[in-house]
Coordinates of C-alpha atoms in Angstrom, one line a residue:
Chain A
X117 CA 32.2 -21.9 15.4
X118 CA 30.6 -20.9 12.1
X119 CA 27.3 -19.3 11.0
X120 CA 25.5 -19.8 7.8
X121 CA 23.9 -16.7 6.2
X122 CA 21.4 -16.9 3.4
X123 CA 20.1 -14.0 1.3
X124 CA 16.9 -15.1 -0.5
X125 CA 15.8 -12.7 -3.2
X126 CA 13.4 -13.0 -6.2
X127 CA 16.3 -13.5 -8.6
X128 CA 19.3 -14.9 -6.6
X129 CA 20.0 -17.1 -3.6
X130 CA 23.2 -16.3 -1.9
X131 CA 24.7 -18.4 0.9
X132 CA 27.8 -17.8 3.0
X133 CA 29.8 -19.4 5.8
X134 CA 30.8 -16.6 8.2
X135 CA 32.4 -16.1 11.6
X136 CA 30.8 -14.0 14.2
X137 CA 32.9 -11.0 13.3
X138 CA 31.4 -10.6 9.8
X139 CA 34.2 -12.4 7.9
X140 CA 32.9 -14.4 5.0
X141 CA 34.9 -17.7 4.6
X142 CA 32.9 -19.3 1.7
X143 CA 30.2 -18.3 -0.7
X144 CA 27.7 -20.0 -3.0
X145 CA 25.1 -18.7 -5.4
X146 CA 22.1 -20.2 -7.1
X147 CA 19.3 -18.7 -9.2
X148 CA 16.0 -18.5 -7.4
X149 CA 13.7 -19.4 -10.3
X150 CA 10.6 -19.0 -8.2
X151 CA 8.4 -20.1 -11.2
X152 CA 9.6 -23.7 -10.5
X153 CA 7.8 -23.8 -7.2
X154 CA 8.4 -23.7 -3.5
X155 CA 10.1 -27.2 -3.3
X156 CA 12.6 -26.4 -6.1
X157 CA 13.6 -23.1 -4.4
X158 CA 14.1 -24.8 -1.0
X159 CA 16.2 -27.5 -2.7
X160 CA 18.4 -24.9 -4.2
X161 CA 18.7 -23.0 -0.9
X162 CA 19.8 -26.3 0.7
X163 CA 22.3 -26.9 -2.1
X164 CA 23.9 -23.5 -1.6
X165 CA 24.0 -24.1 2.2
X166 CA 25.7 -27.5 1.7
X167 CA 28.3 -26.0 -0.6
X168 CA 29.5 -23.6 2.2
X169 CA 28.9 -25.9 5.2
X170 CA 32.1 -26.3 7.2
X171 CA 33.9 -29.6 7.2
X172 CA 35.4 -29.4 10.6
X173 CA 33.6 -27.0 12.9
X174 CA 30.1 -26.8 14.3
X175 CA 27.5 -24.4 12.9
X176 CA 25.8 -22.2 15.6
X177 CA 22.8 -21.2 13.5
X178 CA 21.5 -20.5 10.0
X179 CA 20.1 -16.9 9.4
X180 CA 18.0 -16.2 6.4
X181 CA 16.8 -12.8 5.0
X182 CA 13.7 -13.2 2.9
X183 CA 11.2 -11.0 1.3
X184 CA 8.2 -10.2 3.6
X185 CA 5.7 -10.2 5.0
X186 CA 6.9 -13.0 7.2
X187 CA 6.6 -14.0 10.9
X188 CA 10.1 -13.8 12.4
X189 CA 8.9 -15.6 15.5
X190 CA 8.1 -18.8 13.6
X191 CA 10.1 -18.3 10.5
X192 CA 7.1 -18.7 8.2
X193 CA 7.0 -16.6 5.0
X194 CA 3.4 -15.5 5.0
X195 CA 3.2 -14.0 1.6
X196 CA 6.0 -13.0 -0.8
X197 CA 4.8 -11.6 -4.1
X198 CA 8.3 -11.8 -5.6
X199 CA 8.5 -15.5 -4.8
X200 CA 4.8 -16.4 -5.2
X201 CA 5.1 -18.0 -1.7
X202 CA 2.3 -18.2 0.9
X203 CA 2.7 -19.7 4.4
X204 CA 6.0 -21.4 3.8
X205 CA 7.6 -22.6 7.1
X206 CA 11.1 -21.9 5.9
X207 CA 12.9 -21.9 9.2
X208 CA 11.4 -25.2 10.2
X209 CA 12.3 -26.8 6.8
X210 CA 15.9 -25.7 7.1
X211 CA 16.1 -26.7 10.8
X212 CA 14.9 -30.2 9.9
X213 CA 17.3 -30.5 7.0
X214 CA 20.4 -29.3 8.8
X215 CA 19.8 -30.0 12.5
X216 CA 20.8 -26.5 13.7
X217 CA 18.7 -23.5 14.8
X218 CA 17.4 -21.4 11.9
X219 CA 15.9 -17.9 12.0
X220 CA 14.2 -16.1 9.2
X221 CA 13.8 -12.3 9.1
X222 CA 12.6 -9.6 6.8
X223 CA 15.3 -8.7 4.3
X224 CA 15.2 -4.9 4.8
X225 CA 15.1 -5.2 8.6
X226 CA 18.1 -7.5 8.4
X227 CA 20.0 -5.1 6.1
X228 CA 19.6 -2.4 8.7
X229 CA 20.9 -4.9 11.3
X230 CA 23.9 -5.8 9.0
X231 CA 24.8 -2.2 8.6
X232 CA 24.5 -1.7 12.3
X233 CA 26.7 -4.7 13.2
X234 CA 29.3 -4.5 10.4
X235 CA 28.8 -1.5 8.2
X236 CA 28.1 2.2 8.2
X237 CA 25.9 2.0 11.4
X238 CA 28.5 0.6 13.8
X239 CA 28.3 2.5 17.1
X240 CA 24.9 4.0 16.4
X241 CA 22.1 3.0 18.8
X242 CA 19.5 4.8 16.6
X243 CA 19.5 4.5 12.9
X244 CA 17.2 4.3 9.9
X245 CA 17.9 2.3 6.8
X246 CA 16.0 2.6 3.5
X247 CA 16.5 0.4 0.5
X248 CA 15.3 2.2 -2.6
X249 CA 14.9 -0.4 -5.2
X250 CA 11.9 -1.6 -7.3
X251 CA 10.0 -0.9 -4.1
X252 CA 11.1 0.8 -0.9
X253 CA 12.0 -1.3 2.2
X254 CA 13.0 -0.1 5.6
X255 CA 14.8 -1.1 8.8
X256 CA 15.1 0.7 12.1
X257 CA 17.4 0.3 15.1
X258 CA 16.0 2.3 18.0
X259 CA 17.5 2.4 21.5
X260 CA 19.8 -0.5 20.3
X261 CA 16.8 -2.7 19.4
X262 CA 15.8 -3.9 15.9
X263 CA 12.3 -2.6 15.4
X264 CA 10.3 -5.6 14.1
X265 CA 6.9 -4.8 15.8
X266 CA 4.4 -7.1 17.5
X267 CA 4.1 -9.6 14.6
X268 CA 7.3 -8.8 12.8
X269 CA 5.5 -6.6 10.3
X270 CA 7.0 -3.2 11.3
X271 CA 9.5 -0.8 9.8
X272 CA 7.6 -0.8 6.4
X273 CA 9.0 2.7 5.9
X274 CA 8.0 2.7 2.2
X275 CA 4.4 2.6 3.2
X276 CA 4.0 5.9 5.1
X277 CA 1.6 8.1 3.2
X278 CA 3.2 11.4 1.9
X279 CA 0.5 12.5 -0.6
X280 CA -2.8 11.4 1.1
X281 CA -5.4 12.8 -1.3
X282 CA -3.8 13.1 -4.8
X283 CA -1.0 10.5 -4.7
X284 CA -0.9 7.7 -7.2
X285 CA -1.9 4.2 -6.2
X286 CA 0.8 2.1 -4.5
X287 CA 1.4 -1.6 -5.1
X288 CA 0.2 -2.1 -1.5
X289 CA -3.3 -0.8 -2.4
X290 CA -3.0 2.6 -0.6
X291 CA -2.5 5.9 -2.4
X292 CA 0.4 8.3 -2.0
X293 CA 2.8 6.0 -0.1
X294 CA 6.5 7.0 -0.2
X295 CA 7.0 3.9 -2.4
X296 CA 4.5 5.2 -4.9
X297 CA 6.3 8.5 -5.2
X298 CA 10.0 7.6 -5.1
X299 CA 10.8 3.9 -5.8
X300 CA 12.4 2.5 -8.9
X301 CA 8.9 1.6 -10.1
X302 CA 7.6 5.1 -9.4
X303 CA 10.5 6.7 -11.4
X304 CA 9.8 4.4 -14.4
X305 CA 6.1 5.3 -14.1
X306 CA 6.8 9.0 -14.1
X307 CA 9.0 8.6 -17.2
X308 CA 6.1 6.8 -19.0
X309 CA 3.7 9.5 -17.9
X310 CA 6.0 12.3 -19.2
X311 CA 6.2 10.5 -22.5
X312 CA 2.4 10.1 -22.6
X313 CA 2.0 13.8 -22.0
X314 CA 4.1 14.4 -25.1
X315 CA 7.2 15.6 -23.3
X316 CA 10.5 15.2 -25.2
X317 CA 11.9 12.1 -23.6
X318 CA 15.3 10.7 -24.6
X319 CA 14.5 7.0 -24.5
X320 CA 14.0 5.0 -27.7
X321 CA 11.3 2.8 -26.1
X322 CA 9.7 4.9 -23.4
X323 CA 7.2 2.1 -22.6
X324 CA 10.1 -0.1 -21.4
X325 CA 12.1 2.7 -19.6
X326 CA 13.7 1.8 -16.2
X327 CA 14.7 3.8 -13.2
X328 CA 18.4 3.3 -14.3
X329 CA 17.6 4.7 -17.7
X330 CA 16.1 7.8 -16.1
X331 CA 19.0 8.3 -13.7
X332 CA 21.5 7.9 -16.6
X333 CA 19.6 10.5 -18.7
X334 CA 19.4 12.9 -15.7
X335 CA 23.2 12.5 -15.1
X336 CA 23.6 13.6 -18.8
X337 CA 21.5 16.7 -18.2
X338 CA 18.2 15.7 -19.9
X339 CA 15.7 18.1 -18.3
X340 CA 12.7 15.7 -18.3
X341 CA 14.8 13.0 -16.6
X342 CA 16.2 15.6 -14.2
X343 CA 12.7 16.7 -13.1
X344 CA 11.7 13.1 -12.5
X345 CA 14.7 12.3 -10.4
X346 CA 14.2 15.6 -8.5
X347 CA 10.6 14.6 -7.7
X348 CA 11.8 11.3 -6.3
X349 CA 14.6 13.0 -4.3
X350 CA 12.0 15.5 -2.9
X351 CA 9.8 12.7 -1.6
X352 CA 12.7 10.7 -0.2
X353 CA 13.8 13.9 1.6
X354 CA 10.3 14.5 3.0
X355 CA 10.1 10.9 4.2
X356 CA 13.6 11.0 5.8
X357 CA 12.6 14.2 7.7
X358 CA 9.5 12.4 9.0
X359 CA 11.7 9.5 10.1
X360 CA 14.0 12.0 11.9
X361 CA 11.0 13.3 13.8
X362 CA 9.7 9.9 14.6
X363 CA 13.0 8.1 15.6
X364 CA 15.5 11.0 16.3
X365 CA 18.3 8.7 14.9
X366 CA 21.9 9.6 14.6
X367 CA 22.3 8.2 11.1
X368 CA 20.3 7.5 7.9
X369 CA 21.6 4.8 5.5
X370 CA 20.4 4.5 1.9
X371 CA 20.8 1.4 -0.2
X372 CA 19.2 -0.3 -3.2
X373 CA 19.6 0.0 -6.9
X374 CA 18.1 3.5 -7.3
X375 CA 21.0 4.8 -5.1
X376 CA 23.5 3.8 -7.8
X377 CA 22.5 7.2 -9.4
X378 CA 25.4 9.6 -8.9
X379 CA 26.2 11.6 -5.8
X380 CA 24.1 14.4 -7.2
X381 CA 21.0 12.3 -6.4
X382 CA 22.2 11.7 -2.8
X383 CA 22.9 15.4 -2.4
X384 CA 19.4 16.3 -3.6
X385 CA 17.9 13.9 -1.0
X386 CA 20.1 15.4 1.7
X387 CA 19.1 19.0 0.8
X388 CA 15.3 18.2 0.7
X389 CA 15.5 16.3 4.0
X390 CA 17.4 19.2 5.7
X391 CA 14.8 21.7 4.5
X392 CA 12.1 19.7 6.1
X393 CA 13.7 19.2 9.6
X394 CA 11.6 20.9 12.3
X395 CA 14.8 22.1 13.9
X396 CA 18.5 21.6 13.1
X397 CA 18.8 19.3 16.1
X398 CA 17.1 16.5 14.0
X399 CA 19.5 16.6 11.1
X400 CA 21.9 13.6 10.8
X401 CA 24.3 12.4 8.1
X402 CA 22.5 10.6 5.3
X403 CA 25.0 8.1 3.8
X404 CA 25.1 5.2 1.4
X405 CA 25.2 1.6 2.6
X406 CA 28.8 0.4 3.4
X407 CA 28.2 -3.3 2.8
X408 CA 27.0 -3.1 -0.8
X409 CA 26.0 -6.5 -2.3
X410 CA 26.9 -8.2 1.0
X411 CA 24.4 -6.3 3.1
X412 CA 21.8 -9.1 2.9
X413 CA 24.3 -11.9 3.9
X414 CA 25.8 -9.9 6.7
X415 CA 22.3 -8.9 7.9
X416 CA 21.3 -12.6 8.0
X417 CA 24.5 -13.3 9.9
X418 CA 23.8 -10.5 12.5
X419 CA 20.2 -11.8 12.9
X420 CA 21.5 -15.4 13.4
X421 CA 23.9 -14.1 16.1
X422 CA 21.1 -12.0 17.7
X423 CA 18.4 -14.6 17.8
X424 CA 19.9 -18.0 16.8
X425 CA 22.7 -17.9 19.5
X426 CA 20.0 -18.2 22.2
X427 CA 19.5 -21.8 21.2
X428 CA 22.2 -24.4 21.8
X429 CA 24.6 -25.0 19.0
X430 CA 24.4 -28.5 17.5
X431 CA 27.4 -30.0 15.7
X432 CA 26.6 -31.7 12.4
Chain B
X287 CA 8.1 4.8 49.7
X288 CA 6.5 7.6 47.7
X289 CA 7.0 9.2 44.3
X290 CA 6.2 12.9 43.4
X291 CA 4.7 13.3 39.9
X292 CA 4.4 16.7 38.2
X293 CA 2.5 17.6 35.1
X294 CA 3.7 21.0 33.8
X295 CA 1.5 22.5 31.2
X296 CA 1.1 26.0 29.6
X297 CA -2.0 26.7 31.8
X298 CA -1.8 24.4 34.9
X299 CA 0.8 22.9 37.1
X300 CA -0.4 19.6 38.8
X301 CA 1.5 17.7 41.4
X302 CA 0.7 14.5 43.2
X303 CA 2.1 12.1 45.7
X304 CA 1.8 8.5 44.4
X305 CA 2.8 5.0 45.3
X306 CA 4.5 2.8 42.7
X307 CA 1.2 1.2 41.7
X308 CA -0.3 4.4 40.3
X309 CA -2.4 5.3 43.4
X310 CA -2.6 9.0 44.0
X311 CA -2.5 9.9 47.7
X312 CA -2.5 13.7 47.5
X313 CA -2.9 16.4 44.8
X314 CA -2.0 20.0 44.4
X315 CA -2.6 22.5 41.6
X316 CA -1.2 25.9 40.7
X317 CA -1.7 28.1 37.7
X318 CA 1.4 28.1 35.5
X319 CA 1.3 31.9 34.5
X320 CA 4.3 31.6 32.2
X321 CA 4.2 35.3 31.6
X322 CA 5.6 35.9 35.1
X323 CA 8.9 34.3 34.0
X324 CA 10.9 31.1 34.7
X325 CA 11.6 31.7 38.4
X326 CA 8.0 32.4 39.3
X327 CA 6.9 29.1 37.5
X328 CA 9.6 27.1 39.2
X329 CA 8.6 28.6 42.6
X330 CA 5.0 27.5 42.0
X331 CA 6.1 24.0 40.9
X332 CA 8.1 23.8 44.2
X333 CA 5.0 25.0 46.2
X334 CA 2.8 22.4 44.7
X335 CA 5.4 19.7 45.4
X336 CA 5.8 20.8 49.0
X337 CA 2.0 20.6 49.4
X338 CA 2.0 16.9 48.5
X339 CA 5.4 16.0 50.1
X340 CA 4.9 13.1 52.5
X341 CA 5.4 13.8 56.3
X342 CA 6.6 10.4 57.2
X343 CA 8.0 8.4 54.3
X344 CA 11.0 8.8 52.0
X345 CA 10.5 10.0 48.4
X346 CA 12.2 7.8 45.8
X347 CA 12.2 10.4 43.0
X348 CA 10.4 13.3 41.3
X349 CA 9.1 12.8 37.8
X350 CA 8.1 15.7 35.7
X351 CA 6.3 15.8 32.3
X352 CA 7.0 19.0 30.5
X353 CA 6.3 20.4 27.0
X354 CA 9.3 19.8 24.7
X355 CA 11.6 19.9 23.1
X356 CA 13.7 18.9 26.1
X357 CA 16.7 16.7 26.8
X358 CA 15.5 13.8 29.0
X359 CA 19.2 12.8 29.7
X360 CA 19.9 16.1 31.5
X361 CA 16.3 17.3 32.3
X362 CA 16.9 20.6 30.5
X363 CA 13.9 22.1 28.8
X364 CA 15.5 23.3 25.6
X365 CA 12.6 25.3 24.1
X366 CA 9.0 25.3 25.1
X367 CA 7.0 27.8 23.1
X368 CA 4.0 27.4 25.5
X369 CA 6.1 28.4 28.5
X370 CA 8.5 30.8 26.7
X371 CA 11.3 28.8 28.2
X372 CA 14.8 28.2 26.7
X373 CA 17.5 26.0 28.2
X374 CA 16.0 25.7 31.7
X375 CA 17.7 23.0 33.8
X376 CA 14.5 22.0 35.5
X377 CA 15.6 18.6 36.8
X378 CA 18.7 20.0 38.4
X379 CA 16.8 22.9 40.0
X380 CA 14.3 20.5 41.6
X381 CA 17.0 18.0 42.6
X382 CA 18.8 20.9 44.4
X383 CA 15.6 22.1 46.1
X384 CA 14.3 18.7 47.3
X385 CA 17.5 16.5 47.6
X386 CA 16.0 13.6 45.7
X387 CA 16.5 12.3 42.1
X388 CA 14.5 14.2 39.5
X389 CA 13.8 13.2 35.9
X390 CA 12.0 15.4 33.3
X391 CA 10.5 13.9 30.1
X392 CA 8.4 15.0 27.1
X393 CA 4.7 15.2 28.1
X394 CA 3.3 13.2 25.2
X395 CA 6.0 10.5 25.6
X396 CA 5.2 10.3 29.3
X397 CA 1.4 10.1 28.6
X398 CA 2.1 7.0 26.4
X399 CA 4.2 5.6 29.3
X400 CA 1.4 6.3 31.8
X401 CA -1.2 4.5 29.6
X402 CA 1.2 1.6 29.2
X403 CA 1.9 1.3 32.9
X404 CA -1.5 2.1 34.4
X405 CA -4.1 2.7 31.7
X406 CA -5.4 1.3 28.4
X407 CA -2.0 0.0 27.3
X408 CA -1.3 -2.4 30.1
X409 CA 0.1 -5.7 28.8
X410 CA 1.0 -4.3 25.4
X411 CA 4.6 -4.3 24.4
X412 CA 3.9 -2.2 21.3
X413 CA 1.6 0.8 21.4
X414 CA 1.2 4.2 19.8
X415 CA -0.3 7.1 21.7
X416 CA -1.5 10.3 20.0
X417 CA -2.7 13.4 21.8
X418 CA -4.9 15.5 19.5
X419 CA -5.1 18.9 21.1
X420 CA -4.1 22.4 20.0
X421 CA -1.2 20.5 18.4
X422 CA -0.6 16.8 17.9
X423 CA 1.8 15.0 20.2
X424 CA 2.9 11.4 20.2
X425 CA 4.4 8.7 22.3
X426 CA 5.5 5.2 21.3
X427 CA 6.3 2.0 23.2
X428 CA 8.1 -0.5 20.9
X429 CA 9.4 -3.9 22.1
X430 CA 8.6 -2.7 25.6
X431 CA 10.9 0.4 25.3
X432 CA 9.8 4.0 25.4
X433 CA 10.9 5.5 22.1
X434 CA 12.7 8.8 23.0
X435 CA 15.4 8.7 20.3
X436 CA 19.1 9.6 20.5
X437 CA 18.6 13.1 22.0
X438 CA 15.1 12.6 23.4
X439 CA 13.5 14.3 20.5
X440 CA 11.7 11.3 18.9
X441 CA 8.1 10.3 18.7
X442 CA 7.0 13.6 17.2
X443 CA 4.2 11.8 15.5
X444 CA 2.3 15.1 14.7
X445 CA 5.2 16.0 12.4
X446 CA 5.1 13.3 9.8
X447 CA 4.2 14.8 6.4
X448 CA 0.9 13.6 4.9
X449 CA 0.4 16.3 2.2
X450 CA 3.9 17.1 1.0
X451 CA 3.2 19.4 -1.9
X452 CA -0.1 21.2 -1.2
X453 CA -0.5 21.0 2.5
X454 CA -0.9 24.1 4.6
X455 CA 2.0 25.4 6.6
X456 CA 2.5 23.8 10.1
X457 CA 3.5 25.7 13.2
X458 CA 6.8 23.8 13.0
X459 CA 7.7 25.4 9.7
X460 CA 7.1 22.5 7.4
X461 CA 4.0 22.1 5.1
X462 CA 1.5 19.3 5.3
X463 CA 2.4 17.8 8.7
X464 CA -0.3 15.7 10.3
X465 CA -0.6 18.5 12.9
X466 CA -1.3 21.0 10.2
X467 CA -4.2 18.8 8.8
X468 CA -5.9 17.4 11.9
X469 CA -5.1 19.2 15.2
X470 CA -7.4 21.5 17.1
X471 CA -5.6 24.5 15.5
X472 CA -6.1 22.9 12.0
X473 CA -9.8 22.3 12.6
X474 CA -10.3 26.0 13.7
X475 CA -8.3 27.1 10.6
X476 CA -10.5 25.0 8.3
X477 CA -13.6 26.6 9.9
X478 CA -12.3 30.1 9.3
X479 CA -11.4 29.2 5.7
X480 CA -15.0 27.8 5.1
X481 CA -16.4 31.1 6.4
X482 CA -13.9 33.1 4.2
X483 CA -15.1 31.1 1.2
X484 CA -18.7 32.2 1.9
X485 CA -19.9 28.8 3.1
X486 CA -22.9 28.9 5.5
X487 CA -21.2 28.5 8.9
X488 CA -23.2 28.2 12.1
X489 CA -20.9 30.2 14.4
X490 CA -21.8 33.8 15.4
X491 CA -18.2 34.9 15.4
X492 CA -16.4 32.7 12.8
X493 CA -13.1 34.5 13.3
X494 CA -13.0 33.2 16.9
X495 CA -14.3 29.7 16.3
X496 CA -12.6 26.8 18.2
X497 CA -12.3 23.1 17.4
X498 CA -14.8 22.4 20.2
X499 CA -17.3 24.7 18.4
X500 CA -16.8 22.8 15.2
X501 CA -17.2 19.4 16.8
X502 CA -20.4 20.6 18.6
X503 CA -21.9 21.8 15.3
X504 CA -20.9 18.6 13.5
X505 CA -22.6 16.6 16.3
X506 CA -25.8 18.6 15.5
X507 CA -25.6 17.8 11.9
X508 CA -24.2 21.0 10.4
X509 CA -22.9 20.0 7.0
X510 CA -19.9 22.5 6.9
X511 CA -18.8 21.4 10.4
X512 CA -19.3 17.7 9.5
X513 CA -17.1 18.1 6.4
X514 CA -14.3 19.7 8.5
X515 CA -14.4 17.0 11.1
X516 CA -14.4 14.4 8.4
X517 CA -11.3 15.9 6.9
X518 CA -9.5 15.8 10.3
X519 CA -10.6 12.2 10.8
X520 CA -9.4 11.3 7.4
X521 CA -5.9 12.6 8.1
X522 CA -5.8 11.0 11.5
X523 CA -6.7 7.7 9.9
X524 CA -4.1 8.1 7.3
X525 CA -1.5 8.9 10.0
X526 CA -2.5 6.0 12.1
X527 CA -2.2 3.6 9.2
X528 CA 1.3 4.9 8.6
X529 CA 2.1 4.2 12.3
X530 CA 0.7 0.7 12.0
X531 CA 3.1 0.1 9.1
X532 CA 6.0 1.6 11.0
X533 CA 5.5 0.1 14.4
X534 CA 3.2 -2.8 14.0
X535 CA 1.7 -2.1 17.4
X536 CA -1.1 -4.0 19.1
X537 CA -3.0 -0.9 20.2
X538 CA -3.4 2.8 19.3
X539 CA -4.6 5.2 22.1
X540 CA -6.0 8.6 21.4
X541 CA -6.2 11.4 23.9
X542 CA -6.4 15.2 23.9
X543 CA -9.2 17.7 23.8
X544 CA -10.2 17.1 20.2
X545 CA -11.1 13.5 21.1
X546 CA -13.9 14.9 23.4
X547 CA -15.9 15.0 20.2
X548 CA -18.5 12.1 20.3
X549 CA -17.9 8.5 19.4
X550 CA -18.9 9.3 15.8
X551 CA -15.5 11.0 15.5
X552 CA -13.5 8.1 16.9
X553 CA -15.5 5.8 14.6
X554 CA -14.6 7.9 11.5
X555 CA -10.9 7.8 12.4
X556 CA -11.1 4.0 12.9
X557 CA -12.8 3.5 9.5
X558 CA -10.3 5.7 7.6
X559 CA -7.3 4.0 9.3
X560 CA -8.7 0.5 8.5
X561 CA -9.2 1.5 4.8
X562 CA -5.5 2.4 4.6
X563 CA -4.0 -0.6 6.2
X564 CA -1.7 -2.5 3.8
X565 CA -3.2 -5.8 5.0
X566 CA -5.7 -6.7 7.7
X567 CA -2.8 -8.0 9.8
X568 CA -1.8 -4.4 10.7
X569 CA -5.3 -3.4 12.1
X570 CA -5.5 -2.9 15.8
X571 CA -8.0 -1.5 18.2
X572 CA -8.0 2.4 18.3
X573 CA -9.2 3.4 21.7
X574 CA -9.5 6.5 23.9
X575 CA -7.1 7.2 26.8
X576 CA -8.2 5.4 30.0
X577 CA -6.5 7.8 32.4
X578 CA -8.2 11.1 31.3
X579 CA -6.9 14.1 33.1
X580 CA -4.5 12.1 35.2
X581 CA -2.6 10.8 32.2
X582 CA 0.2 13.4 32.6
X583 CA 0.6 12.7 36.4
X584 CA 0.6 9.0 36.0
X585 CA 3.0 9.3 33.0
X586 CA 5.4 11.3 35.2
X587 CA 5.1 8.7 37.9
X588 CA 5.9 5.9 35.5
X589 CA 8.8 7.8 34.1
X590 CA 10.2 8.4 37.7
X591 CA 9.9 4.7 38.4
X592 CA 11.5 3.8 35.1
X593 CA 14.5 6.2 35.3
X594 CA 14.6 7.7 38.8
X595 CA 14.6 4.4 40.6
X596 CA 18.0 3.7 39.2
X597 CA 19.4 6.3 41.6
X598 CA 19.4 5.7 45.4
X599 CA 16.4 7.0 47.3
X600 CA 17.2 9.8 49.7
X601 CA 15.0 10.3 52.7
X602 CA 14.1 14.0 53.3

């Protein structure tokens, strides 16, 4: 009995054949190329799935992690800015193509589920997952339940407001969201602002600076870059303390490209979070994702097992 | 088959005999008088329970709502500033006295449960409850589960940070918590600050002003009081929008003394929350508590039914 897991991102499509224990038996990749339109992307997803489809065993279900917002009940991607998609019935399309159950969930929620089932979160009934990347996504397991919310739009942990009056505008339209203060995009913005203020920045082309550039300069002791990374770590710590108070979890897991900054950055986040805990009882370990690049695939697998297995497997 | 519900507050002890449908058959009150010490308060709780104890039917369980933090697993009140209690094994004490199962839960969590079982939240699998009183307490039902967290310390919705850098200090030790910006205590503080700045305040003794005084003056058009209530409504709206993004609920319920301000205050909160929603999909009704003064008792009843019923009923 096999599962097919798909991790659909703005740049890459990954597909894998897995067993229920999280072992990956085959992998396939395709570029997403969203600019070629919805049909071309669905065709490439289908190609990748065919490449890993088992020759001699039934497939229980296909699980797909996709950028939100989407409706996990119906598997319709409602709006995905990175893909340029609107109201694409992805689960139904794949179900029709492959004749097996298909479920589609929010990628950050599924990453939390993947870490819970196969990664750093095993054995925890209460955990918070944050992916700190271009934006900030979230996933929550509370009382052993994946928090998706009434319409599957929950756990948008990057969109809690931490600077209500004076914070910069967020991509979502609010001001002062955690994402606007501490994401990769926010780190790059702070670097451009420092340059515009005439601060001595170490980047040859400050208008094109990335969060990775800022993290690298901070690691080499550049004071402007250090101050920017410290600011991001402060807001991540403040946000994590709020999540401690809301969810009282036993673990916080951090993933995403920004966390590739060295351990000094993780340690700053830990220190700022601990300083904001109401009481020491709330403090938990704050660790890195254990699944790395495979977190999306294994999350999609865990989601297919959780939801897809309820429907009867169809051999094909 | 009867249940005993107890609502233990800093000022009053309420007890009631109830059936499982939320009907209250008998009530008793006692003053709490925490200054007389733990044993005196427990004795008055026991008196109130005896007064409503049924003559001719078995009691399934006793449910108690108490100020936190407490451990719902063991029913130990860990620390309750309003009561001056530390590590009081309340559930065990009442179990020994009455020979029936007893469960103790956080009062704000139980209020959410009460509204869900018997009040404004019936039929909702996802709801957020806020009590805006001297402080701000919270309760959450998500996917039909009461969110208590790993150690029962969750749903502290008043202690998410909304003004991380410049916010005033909160009673919990952090700065810029929702409670520090919008609770009854915060409203009174803003009134004293307005007076200290020399603004023309309408209160004869501005050093002793209460949130109720500020709300009354705002209702009569006093501009200083209006600005203060507007500020509180703004932060409540910002907080509710964050809870929409985190929980994607279908309803938000507001209780507590500060909500006795007129409908104009509720409408301000609604408008600020809606303005901060990422997309219209997140917007839900924001309503007042339906159970009023009985929310604590009916929450304790719902909690006794949820947890206490798992243990065998003992006639007594």
